[in-house]
Amino acid sequence: MEEKLKQLESTFLSKISDVQTEHELGSLRAQFLGKSGSLSEVLKGLKDIDPKLRPVVGSLANQIRDRMESGIKAKQADLESLEIAKKIQEEKIDVSLPGRIRWMGTVHPLVQVQDRIVDIFSRLGFSYIQGPEIETDFCNFEALNIPKNHPSRDMQDTLYIDENRLLRTQTSSMQIRAMLSEPPPVRLVMTGAVFRSEAVDATHSAMFHQLECLCVDENVTMEDLKGTLEFFAREMFGNKTKIRLRGSFFPFTEPSVEVDCTCVFCSGKGCKVCKKSGWIEILGAGMVNPAVFEKVGYPSTVSGFALGIGIERVAMLLHDISDIRLFYENDIRFLRQFL
Ligand code: DAH
């Protein structure tokens, strides 16, 4: 019986050295140490041997079982570390390879300019609102005191949807919506896309963006408009910027002005951008025409000013961009310059 046990151990040892996987190790364990495994089989013969020899053979069997157990444990550990080594090998990262660059999205240059202007007016207490791109004839023309025979109402300039609806040609339409929905005082800054039936070239687009301000209260004067414009010009183009008002005409303001500021590039000395004049036109403005207040049902005791800025125009000036189409093509090489 002792012989059988030793035989068993040596078979076990030679088999375990061939084991390659945890699964094989599991079967080996069952084969030798399981309930009906080889060791149990041999030990069944224990009852047939001389009782005096039983303790000796029994203790030998126990030693062999312990050695087999620890052999299996050791093999298990070996297999595990082999597995880890294999994984490390497979998942090895070559840290010397150049990384993959993930480009971050950026704010579009037009939105950057818009955000800056909105921020300046917000600091003066103007609230930001938006309005629909599909407008009524009333908000876009009628209530803005633009008469039926006005050339801008021509099909050649305005994109109509039907007789009463059109794509807004100016953000001034939002002034009307705002005044129809809330009583004075109002102090609003508004932005959005506007549409015109326009042939597209380097300086014209059928769709572009405007920013509009409206301030209505009692005793709002031209002086308030001028102070607001001066603050805006300094914040936007630098502390030394001066403004100049030139008489102009818009149906919805009376008086109306065109606003120039000293050239951002030559500080008024005269250069290519300002065509040697030292001044650059940046926006249209004026005192709200009482006819507009009448259309929206505001009392005759109020007064106000309004102003409108072309966002593309300001962005083109600031960044020295000569073709408006660049804003809409979304060429990543162009956009990446405005991080
Ligand atoms: N709506 C005018 C345009 O599209 C711009 C404008 C001029 C807006 C004077 C104003 C303003 O609010 O007071 O040309």
mmCIF file of N, CA and C in Angstrom, residues 24-148:
data_model
loop_
_atom_site.group_PDB
_atom_site.id
_atom_site.type_symbol
_atom_site.label_atom_id
_atom_site.label_comp_id
_atom_site.label_asym_id
_atom_site.label_seq_id
_atom_site.Cartn_x
_atom_site.Cartn_y
_atom_site.Cartn_z
ATOM 1 N N GLU A 24 -7.338 22.595 -16.511
ATOM 2 C CA GLU A 24 -6.608 21.328 -16.381
ATOM 3 C C GLU A 24 -6.253 21.059 -14.922
ATOM 4 N N LEU A 25 -5.874 22.119 -14.217
ATOM 5 C CA LEU A 25 -5.501 21.973 -12.817
ATOM 6 C C LEU A 25 -6.698 21.496 -11.983
ATOM 7 N N GLY A 26 -7.872 22.030 -12.318
ATOM 8 C CA GLY A 26 -9.111 21.642 -11.640
ATOM 9 C C GLY A 26 -9.385 20.149 -11.829
ATOM 10 N N SER A 27 -9.216 19.660 -13.087
ATOM 11 C CA SER A 27 -9.483 18.235 -13.354
ATOM 12 C C SER A 27 -8.469 17.357 -12.613
ATOM 13 N N LEU A 28 -7.219 17.833 -12.597
ATOM 14 C CA LEU A 28 -6.175 17.059 -11.916
ATOM 15 C C LEU A 28 -6.503 16.904 -10.427
ATOM 16 N N ARG A 29 -6.948 18.010 -9.851
ATOM 17 C CA ARG A 29 -7.314 17.970 -8.436
ATOM 18 C C ARG A 29 -8.435 16.943 -8.195
ATOM 19 N N ALA A 30 -9.474 17.009 -9.069
ATOM 20 C CA ALA A 30 -10.590 16.072 -8.921
ATOM 21 C C ALA A 30 -10.100 14.629 -9.074
ATOM 22 N N GLN A 31 -9.205 14.459 -10.040
ATOM 23 C CA GLN A 31 -8.701 13.104 -10.361
ATOM 24 C C GLN A 31 -7.927 12.498 -9.178
ATOM 25 N N PHE A 32 -7.141 13.303 -8.494
ATOM 26 C CA PHE A 32 -6.316 12.751 -7.406
ATOM 27 C C PHE A 32 -6.919 12.953 -6.021
ATOM 28 N N LEU A 33 -7.505 14.116 -5.795
ATOM 29 C CA LEU A 33 -7.934 14.432 -4.423
ATOM 30 C C LEU A 33 -9.449 14.441 -4.232
ATOM 31 N N GLY A 34 -10.201 14.269 -5.323
ATOM 32 C CA GLY A 34 -11.669 14.299 -5.221
ATOM 33 C C GLY A 34 -12.202 13.126 -4.414
ATOM 34 N N LYS A 35 -13.542 13.220 -4.145
ATOM 35 C CA LYS A 35 -14.199 12.181 -3.339
ATOM 36 C C LYS A 35 -13.954 10.771 -3.865
ATOM 37 N N SER A 36 -14.056 10.639 -5.202
ATOM 38 C CA SER A 36 -13.799 9.297 -5.762
ATOM 39 C C SER A 36 -12.489 9.305 -6.533
ATOM 40 N N GLY A 37 -11.563 10.229 -6.092
ATOM 41 C CA GLY A 37 -10.265 10.334 -6.748
ATOM 42 C C GLY A 37 -9.324 9.194 -6.359
ATOM 43 N N SER A 38 -8.158 9.162 -6.991
ATOM 44 C CA SER A 38 -7.208 8.063 -6.814
ATOM 45 C C SER A 38 -6.776 7.866 -5.359
ATOM 46 N N LEU A 39 -6.564 8.998 -4.635
ATOM 47 C CA LEU A 39 -6.106 8.867 -3.250
ATOM 48 C C LEU A 39 -7.171 8.162 -2.397
ATOM 49 N N SER A 40 -8.438 8.588 -2.568
ATOM 50 C CA SER A 40 -9.523 7.933 -1.827
ATOM 51 C C SER A 40 -9.587 6.442 -2.161
ATOM 52 N N GLU A 41 -9.401 6.148 -3.457
ATOM 53 C CA GLU A 41 -9.452 4.751 -3.910
ATOM 54 C C GLU A 41 -8.411 3.922 -3.155
ATOM 55 N N VAL A 42 -7.161 4.438 -3.114
ATOM 56 C CA VAL A 42 -6.074 3.701 -2.460
ATOM 57 C C VAL A 42 -6.388 3.522 -0.977
ATOM 58 N N LEU A 43 -6.948 4.636 -0.382
ATOM 59 C CA LEU A 43 -7.208 4.582 1.060
ATOM 60 C C LEU A 43 -8.327 3.619 1.448
ATOM 61 N N LYS A 44 -9.133 3.237 0.441
ATOM 62 C CA LYS A 44 -10.183 2.248 0.715
ATOM 63 C C LYS A 44 -9.567 0.924 1.203
ATOM 64 N N GLY A 45 -8.333 0.685 0.709
ATOM 65 C CA GLY A 45 -7.643 -0.557 1.083
ATOM 66 C C GLY A 45 -7.113 -0.551 2.513
ATOM 67 N N LEU A 46 -7.216 0.603 3.194
ATOM 68 C CA LEU A 46 -6.665 0.753 4.535
ATOM 69 C C LEU A 46 -7.275 -0.249 5.526
ATOM 70 N N LYS A 47 -8.579 -0.495 5.297
ATOM 71 C CA LYS A 47 -9.266 -1.400 6.244
ATOM 72 C C LYS A 47 -8.758 -2.848 6.135
ATOM 73 N N ASP A 48 -8.138 -3.183 4.986
ATOM 74 C CA ASP A 48 -7.697 -4.571 4.813
ATOM 75 C C ASP A 48 -6.291 -4.836 5.358
ATOM 76 N N ILE A 49 -5.550 -3.814 5.765
ATOM 77 C CA ILE A 49 -4.162 -4.080 6.184
ATOM 78 C C ILE A 49 -4.073 -4.255 7.709
ATOM 79 N N ASP A 50 -2.957 -4.705 8.083
ATOM 80 C CA ASP A 50 -2.675 -4.962 9.508
ATOM 81 C C ASP A 50 -2.931 -3.689 10.321
ATOM 82 N N PRO A 51 -3.823 -3.752 11.337
ATOM 83 C CA PRO A 51 -4.175 -2.568 12.115
ATOM 84 C C PRO A 51 -2.966 -1.850 12.691
ATOM 85 N N LYS A 52 -1.888 -2.607 12.957
ATOM 86 C CA LYS A 52 -0.691 -1.954 13.523
ATOM 87 C C LYS A 52 -0.040 -1.012 12.507
ATOM 88 N N LEU A 53 -0.180 -1.389 11.242
ATOM 89 C CA LEU A 53 0.455 -0.572 10.190
ATOM 90 C C LEU A 53 -0.384 0.643 9.787
ATOM 91 N N ARG A 54 -1.680 0.552 10.160
ATOM 92 C CA ARG A 54 -2.609 1.605 9.692
ATOM 93 C C ARG A 54 -2.154 3.038 9.995
ATOM 94 N N PRO A 55 -1.707 3.337 11.266
ATOM 95 C CA PRO A 55 -1.298 4.724 11.541
ATOM 96 C C PRO A 55 -0.149 5.194 10.657
ATOM 97 N N VAL A 56 0.795 4.307 10.404
ATOM 98 C CA VAL A 56 1.958 4.673 9.574
ATOM 99 C C VAL A 56 1.500 5.012 8.156
ATOM 100 N N VAL A 57 0.708 4.060 7.597
ATOM 101 C CA VAL A 57 0.240 4.274 6.218
ATOM 102 C C VAL A 57 -0.674 5.497 6.163
ATOM 103 N N GLY A 58 -1.535 5.616 7.208
ATOM 104 C CA GLY A 58 -2.459 6.769 7.265
ATOM 105 C C GLY A 58 -1.698 8.077 7.286
ATOM 106 N N SER A 59 -0.638 8.146 8.113
ATOM 107 C CA SER A 59 0.082 9.421 8.186
ATOM 108 C C SER A 59 0.831 9.702 6.879
ATOM 109 N N LEU A 60 1.322 8.627 6.221
ATOM 110 C CA LEU A 60 1.976 8.816 4.912
ATOM 111 C C LEU A 60 0.967 9.380 3.908
ATOM 112 N N ALA A 61 -0.265 8.793 3.948
ATOM 113 C CA ALA A 61 -1.313 9.266 3.033
ATOM 114 C C ALA A 61 -1.604 10.741 3.290
ATOM 115 N N ASN A 62 -1.671 11.129 4.597
ATOM 116 C CA ASN A 62 -1.934 12.539 4.913
ATOM 117 C C ASN A 62 -0.823 13.450 4.405
ATOM 118 N N GLN A 63 0.432 13.006 4.589
ATOM 119 C CA GLN A 63 1.557 13.826 4.096
ATOM 120 C C GLN A 63 1.475 14.016 2.587
ATOM 121 N N ILE A 64 1.156 12.883 1.906
ATOM 122 C CA ILE A 64 1.074 12.962 0.445
ATOM 123 C C ILE A 64 -0.061 13.910 0.037
ATOM 124 N N ARG A 65 -1.221 13.794 0.755
ATOM 125 C CA ARG A 65 -2.343 14.687 0.418
ATOM 126 C C ARG A 65 -1.918 16.147 0.596
ATOM 127 N N ASP A 66 -1.222 16.447 1.738
ATOM 128 C CA ASP A 66 -0.782 17.833 1.971
ATOM 129 C C ASP A 66 0.161 18.313 0.876
ATOM 130 N N ARG A 67 1.070 17.436 0.480
ATOM 131 C CA ARG A 67 2.027 17.856 -0.567
ATOM 132 C C ARG A 67 1.301 18.117 -1.887
ATOM 133 N N MET A 68 0.308 17.217 -2.177
ATOM 134 C CA MET A 68 -0.455 17.432 -3.414
ATOM 135 C C MET A 68 -1.205 18.767 -3.365
ATOM 136 N N GLU A 69 -1.839 19.016 -2.195
ATOM 137 C CA GLU A 69 -2.586 20.278 -2.021
ATOM 138 C C GLU A 69 -1.673 21.479 -2.252
ATOM 139 N N SER A 70 -0.491 21.424 -1.570
ATOM 140 C CA SER A 70 0.370 22.610 -1.735
ATOM 141 C C SER A 70 0.956 22.684 -3.131
ATOM 142 N N GLY A 71 1.164 21.520 -3.786
ATOM 143 C CA GLY A 71 1.606 21.515 -5.182
ATOM 144 C C GLY A 71 0.584 22.209 -6.067
ATOM 145 N N ILE A 72 -0.696 21.881 -5.814
ATOM 146 C CA ILE A 72 -1.757 22.501 -6.612
ATOM 147 C C ILE A 72 -1.807 24.005 -6.366
ATOM 148 N N LYS A 73 -1.679 24.381 -5.090
ATOM 149 C CA LYS A 73 -1.695 25.810 -4.748
ATOM 150 C C LYS A 73 -0.576 26.566 -5.459
ATOM 151 N N ALA A 74 0.611 25.959 -5.396
ATOM 152 C CA ALA A 74 1.763 26.606 -6.031
ATOM 153 C C ALA A 74 1.545 26.742 -7.533
ATOM 154 N N LYS A 75 1.018 25.660 -8.132
ATOM 155 C CA LYS A 75 0.771 25.688 -9.576
ATOM 156 C C LYS A 75 -0.244 26.783 -9.921
ATOM 157 N N GLN A 76 -1.274 26.865 -9.041
ATOM 158 C CA GLN A 76 -2.323 27.873 -9.234
ATOM 159 C C GLN A 76 -1.706 29.277 -9.275
ATOM 160 N N ALA A 77 -0.822 29.541 -8.301
ATOM 161 C CA ALA A 77 -0.155 30.841 -8.246
ATOM 162 C C ALA A 77 0.687 31.079 -9.498
ATOM 163 N N ASP A 78 1.403 30.021 -9.930
ATOM 164 C CA ASP A 78 2.217 30.118 -11.156
ATOM 165 C C ASP A 78 1.356 30.511 -12.341
ATOM 166 N N LEU A 79 0.232 29.769 -12.484
ATOM 167 C CA LEU A 79 -0.648 30.029 -13.626
ATOM 168 C C LEU A 79 -1.167 31.464 -13.592
ATOM 169 N N GLU A 80 -1.542 31.930 -12.385
ATOM 170 C CA GLU A 80 -2.063 33.293 -12.273
ATOM 171 C C GLU A 80 -1.026 34.323 -12.675
ATOM 172 N N SER A 81 0.219 34.139 -12.194
ATOM 173 C CA SER A 81 1.215 35.152 -12.558
ATOM 174 C C SER A 81 1.568 35.083 -14.042
ATOM 175 N N LEU A 82 1.509 33.881 -14.614
ATOM 176 C CA LEU A 82 1.712 33.755 -16.062
ATOM 177 C C LEU A 82 0.641 34.530 -16.829
ATOM 178 N N GLU A 83 -0.596 34.354 -16.341
ATOM 179 C CA GLU A 83 -1.747 35.026 -16.973
ATOM 180 C C GLU A 83 -1.564 36.547 -16.945
ATOM 181 N N ILE A 84 -1.133 37.059 -15.763
ATOM 182 C CA ILE A 84 -0.923 38.510 -15.621
ATOM 183 C C ILE A 84 0.183 38.984 -16.563
ATOM 184 N N ALA A 85 1.284 38.194 -16.596
ATOM 185 C CA ALA A 85 2.408 38.567 -17.471
ATOM 186 C C ALA A 85 1.945 38.630 -18.927
ATOM 187 N N LYS A 86 1.087 37.649 -19.295
ATOM 188 C CA LYS A 86 0.582 37.600 -20.670
ATOM 189 C C LYS A 86 -0.261 38.844 -20.967
ATOM 190 N N LYS A 87 -1.121 39.173 -20.013
ATOM 191 C CA LYS A 87 -1.996 40.361 -20.182
ATOM 192 C C LYS A 87 -1.157 41.615 -20.346
ATOM 193 N N ILE A 88 -0.163 41.763 -19.477
ATOM 194 C CA ILE A 88 0.680 42.963 -19.535
ATOM 195 C C ILE A 88 1.339 43.064 -20.904
ATOM 196 N N GLN A 89 1.814 41.916 -21.380
ATOM 197 C CA GLN A 89 2.463 41.872 -22.684
ATOM 198 C C GLN A 89 1.497 42.330 -23.792
ATOM 199 N N GLU A 90 0.274 41.764 -23.714
ATOM 200 C CA GLU A 90 -0.721 42.078 -24.751
ATOM 201 C C GLU A 90 -1.167 43.534 -24.709
ATOM 202 N N GLU A 91 -1.327 44.046 -23.472
ATOM 203 C CA GLU A 91 -1.879 45.396 -23.350
ATOM 204 C C GLU A 91 -0.798 46.459 -23.222
ATOM 205 N N LYS A 92 0.359 46.128 -23.631
ATOM 206 C CA LYS A 92 1.479 47.048 -23.474
ATOM 207 C C LYS A 92 1.218 48.345 -24.244
ATOM 208 N N ILE A 93 1.447 49.470 -23.594
ATOM 209 C CA ILE A 93 1.235 50.758 -24.252
ATOM 210 C C ILE A 93 2.588 51.347 -24.615
ATOM 211 N N ASP A 94 2.706 51.714 -25.894
ATOM 212 C CA ASP A 94 3.949 52.334 -26.318
ATOM 213 C C ASP A 94 3.847 53.824 -26.024
ATOM 214 N N VAL A 95 4.462 54.215 -24.886
ATOM 215 C CA VAL A 95 4.325 55.618 -24.469
ATOM 216 C C VAL A 95 5.113 56.577 -25.362
ATOM 217 N N SER A 96 5.920 56.011 -26.248
ATOM 218 C CA SER A 96 6.691 56.902 -27.126
ATOM 219 C C SER A 96 5.902 57.261 -28.391
ATOM 220 N N LEU A 97 4.728 56.596 -28.605
ATOM 221 C CA LEU A 97 3.916 56.931 -29.787
ATOM 222 C C LEU A 97 3.317 58.330 -29.624
ATOM 223 N N PRO A 98 3.225 59.088 -30.731
ATOM 224 C CA PRO A 98 2.588 60.405 -30.598
ATOM 225 C C PRO A 98 1.110 60.249 -30.221
ATOM 226 N N GLY A 99 0.594 61.116 -29.353
ATOM 227 C CA GLY A 99 -0.789 61.013 -28.895
ATOM 228 C C GLY A 99 -1.773 61.408 -29.977
ATOM 229 N N ARG A 100 -3.032 60.996 -29.792
ATOM 230 C CA ARG A 100 -4.086 61.434 -30.710
ATOM 231 C C ARG A 100 -4.648 62.743 -30.189
ATOM 232 N N ILE A 101 -4.656 63.773 -31.023
ATOM 233 C CA ILE A 101 -5.133 65.077 -30.558
ATOM 234 C C ILE A 101 -6.656 65.134 -30.684
ATOM 235 N N ARG A 102 -7.305 65.478 -29.603
ATOM 236 C CA ARG A 102 -8.758 65.683 -29.658
ATOM 237 C C ARG A 102 -9.012 67.173 -29.709
ATOM 238 N N TRP A 103 -9.568 67.643 -30.816
ATOM 239 C CA TRP A 103 -9.809 69.077 -30.942
ATOM 240 C C TRP A 103 -11.023 69.474 -30.128
ATOM 241 N N MET A 104 -10.873 70.560 -29.407
ATOM 242 C CA MET A 104 -11.999 71.071 -28.634
ATOM 243 C C MET A 104 -12.843 71.956 -29.549
ATOM 244 N N GLY A 105 -14.135 71.899 -29.390
ATOM 245 C CA GLY A 105 -14.997 72.821 -30.117
ATOM 246 C C GLY A 105 -14.749 74.233 -29.604
ATOM 247 N N THR A 106 -14.956 75.234 -30.456
ATOM 248 C CA THR A 106 -14.746 76.611 -29.996
ATOM 249 C C THR A 106 -15.974 77.444 -30.335
ATOM 250 N N VAL A 107 -16.061 78.589 -29.732
ATOM 251 C CA VAL A 107 -17.196 79.471 -30.006
ATOM 252 C C VAL A 107 -16.953 80.165 -31.352
ATOM 253 N N HIS A 108 -17.966 80.136 -32.203
ATOM 254 C CA HIS A 108 -17.851 80.748 -33.535
ATOM 255 C C HIS A 108 -17.517 82.239 -33.399
ATOM 256 N N PRO A 109 -16.647 82.756 -34.287
ATOM 257 C CA PRO A 109 -16.238 84.166 -34.154
ATOM 258 C C PRO A 109 -17.411 85.144 -34.117
ATOM 259 N N LEU A 110 -18.473 84.847 -34.849
ATOM 260 C CA LEU A 110 -19.631 85.764 -34.814
ATOM 261 C C LEU A 110 -20.291 85.733 -33.442
ATOM 262 N N VAL A 111 -20.370 84.533 -32.857
ATOM 263 C CA VAL A 111 -20.982 84.411 -31.527
ATOM 264 C C VAL A 111 -20.083 85.074 -30.477
ATOM 265 N N GLN A 112 -18.759 84.970 -30.690
ATOM 266 C CA GLN A 112 -17.834 85.636 -29.759
ATOM 267 C C GLN A 112 -18.090 87.146 -29.735
ATOM 268 N N VAL A 113 -18.217 87.729 -30.938
ATOM 269 C CA VAL A 113 -18.456 89.168 -31.021
ATOM 270 C C VAL A 113 -19.814 89.508 -30.406
ATOM 271 N N GLN A 114 -20.808 88.722 -30.769
ATOM 272 C CA GLN A 114 -22.159 88.937 -30.233
ATOM 273 C C GLN A 114 -22.159 88.879 -28.697
ATOM 274 N N ASP A 115 -21.507 87.851 -28.155
ATOM 275 C CA ASP A 115 -21.463 87.699 -26.692
ATOM 276 C C ASP A 115 -20.813 88.908 -26.023
ATOM 277 N N ARG A 116 -19.752 89.406 -26.666
ATOM 278 C CA ARG A 116 -19.062 90.562 -26.082
ATOM 279 C C ARG A 116 -19.972 91.783 -26.036
ATOM 280 N N ILE A 117 -20.683 92.002 -27.161
ATOM 281 C CA ILE A 117 -21.550 93.197 -27.207
ATOM 282 C C ILE A 117 -22.706 93.045 -26.215
ATOM 283 N N VAL A 118 -23.304 91.847 -26.189
ATOM 284 C CA VAL A 118 -24.422 91.610 -25.255
ATOM 285 C C VAL A 118 -23.944 91.844 -23.820
ATOM 286 N N ASP A 119 -22.733 91.374 -23.535
ATOM 287 C CA ASP A 119 -22.186 91.540 -22.186
ATOM 288 C C ASP A 119 -22.054 93.029 -21.821
ATOM 289 N N ILE A 120 -21.584 93.834 -22.788
ATOM 290 C CA ILE A 120 -21.418 95.273 -22.519
ATOM 291 C C ILE A 120 -22.764 95.913 -22.181
ATOM 292 N N PHE A 121 -23.791 95.582 -22.976
ATOM 293 C CA PHE A 121 -25.098 96.183 -22.702
ATOM 294 C C PHE A 121 -25.747 95.600 -21.443
ATOM 295 N N SER A 122 -25.453 94.340 -21.144
ATOM 296 C CA SER A 122 -25.987 93.747 -19.906
ATOM 297 C C SER A 122 -25.507 94.537 -18.707
ATOM 298 N N ARG A 123 -24.237 94.972 -18.775
ATOM 299 C CA ARG A 123 -23.683 95.719 -17.650
ATOM 300 C C ARG A 123 -24.369 97.065 -17.467
ATOM 301 N N LEU A 124 -25.037 97.543 -18.548
ATOM 302 C CA LEU A 124 -25.781 98.806 -18.428
ATOM 303 C C LEU A 124 -27.241 98.549 -18.051
ATOM 304 N N GLY A 125 -27.566 97.282 -17.755
ATOM 305 C CA GLY A 125 -28.931 96.973 -17.303
ATOM 306 C C GLY A 125 -29.875 96.521 -18.405
ATOM 307 N N PHE A 126 -29.338 96.243 -19.595
ATOM 308 C CA PHE A 126 -30.196 95.739 -20.672
ATOM 309 C C PHE A 126 -30.380 94.226 -20.502
ATOM 310 N N SER A 127 -31.615 93.730 -20.661
ATOM 311 C CA SER A 127 -31.866 92.282 -20.580
ATOM 312 C C SER A 127 -31.859 91.695 -21.982
ATOM 313 N N TYR A 128 -31.408 90.450 -22.054
ATOM 314 C CA TYR A 128 -31.268 89.791 -23.355
ATOM 315 C C TYR A 128 -32.535 89.031 -23.728
ATOM 316 N N ILE A 129 -33.053 89.276 -24.925
ATOM 317 C CA ILE A 129 -34.173 88.464 -25.415
ATOM 318 C C ILE A 129 -33.934 88.051 -26.867
ATOM 319 N N GLN A 130 -34.676 87.042 -27.310
ATOM 320 C CA GLN A 130 -34.615 86.635 -28.710
ATOM 321 C C GLN A 130 -36.032 86.636 -29.271
ATOM 322 N N GLY A 131 -36.143 86.486 -30.575
ATOM 323 C CA GLY A 131 -37.464 86.468 -31.200
ATOM 324 C C GLY A 131 -37.449 85.593 -32.432
ATOM 325 N N PRO A 132 -38.615 85.369 -33.042
ATOM 326 C CA PRO A 132 -38.710 84.434 -34.171
ATOM 327 C C PRO A 132 -38.097 84.981 -35.465
ATOM 328 N N GLU A 133 -37.572 84.070 -36.271
ATOM 329 C CA GLU A 133 -37.019 84.481 -37.567
ATOM 330 C C GLU A 133 -38.132 84.674 -38.588
ATOM 331 N N ILE A 134 -39.212 83.910 -38.423
ATOM 332 C CA ILE A 134 -40.385 84.143 -39.276
ATOM 333 C C ILE A 134 -41.236 85.197 -38.575
ATOM 334 N N GLU A 135 -41.404 86.331 -39.224
ATOM 335 C CA GLU A 135 -42.067 87.471 -38.605
ATOM 336 C C GLU A 135 -43.339 87.840 -39.346
ATOM 337 N N THR A 136 -44.133 88.641 -38.667
ATOM 338 C CA THR A 136 -45.304 89.204 -39.346
ATOM 339 C C THR A 136 -44.887 90.490 -40.051
ATOM 340 N N ASP A 137 -45.646 90.831 -41.062
ATOM 341 C CA ASP A 137 -45.424 92.095 -41.763
ATOM 342 C C ASP A 137 -45.552 93.244 -40.759
ATOM 343 N N PHE A 138 -46.479 93.074 -39.789
ATOM 344 C CA PHE A 138 -46.724 94.123 -38.788
ATOM 345 C C PHE A 138 -45.466 94.422 -37.970
ATOM 346 N N CYS A 139 -44.821 93.368 -37.410
ATOM 347 C CA CYS A 139 -43.643 93.602 -36.550
ATOM 348 C C CYS A 139 -42.418 94.033 -37.343
ATOM 349 N N ASN A 140 -42.277 93.491 -38.538
ATOM 350 C CA ASN A 140 -41.062 93.778 -39.301
ATOM 351 C C ASN A 140 -41.135 95.123 -40.044
ATOM 352 N N PHE A 141 -42.345 95.537 -40.431
ATOM 353 C CA PHE A 141 -42.487 96.770 -41.229
ATOM 354 C C PHE A 141 -43.504 97.750 -40.651
ATOM 355 N N GLU A 142 -44.765 97.296 -40.650
ATOM 356 C CA GLU A 142 -45.883 98.190 -40.342
ATOM 357 C C GLU A 142 -45.671 98.996 -39.053
ATOM 358 N N ALA A 143 -45.431 98.280 -37.951
ATOM 359 C CA ALA A 143 -45.312 98.963 -36.655
ATOM 360 C C ALA A 143 -44.006 99.727 -36.529
ATOM 361 N N LEU A 144 -43.058 99.440 -37.416
ATOM 362 C CA LEU A 144 -41.787 100.179 -37.392
ATOM 363 C C LEU A 144 -41.868 101.409 -38.305
ATOM 364 N N ASN A 145 -43.110 101.730 -38.642
ATOM 365 C CA ASN A 145 -43.352 102.940 -39.423
ATOM 366 C C ASN A 145 -42.745 102.874 -40.827
ATOM 367 N N ILE A 146 -42.662 101.647 -41.345
ATOM 368 C CA ILE A 146 -42.148 101.506 -42.710
ATOM 369 C C ILE A 146 -43.358 101.395 -43.637
ATOM 370 N N PRO A 147 -43.620 102.438 -44.402
ATOM 371 C CA PRO A 147 -44.860 102.474 -45.190
ATOM 372 C C PRO A 147 -44.923 101.393 -46.270
ATOM 373 N N LYS A 148 -46.157 101.135 -46.701
ATOM 374 C CA LYS A 148 -46.414 100.065 -47.683
ATOM 375 C C LYS A 148 -45.579 100.203 -48.957
#
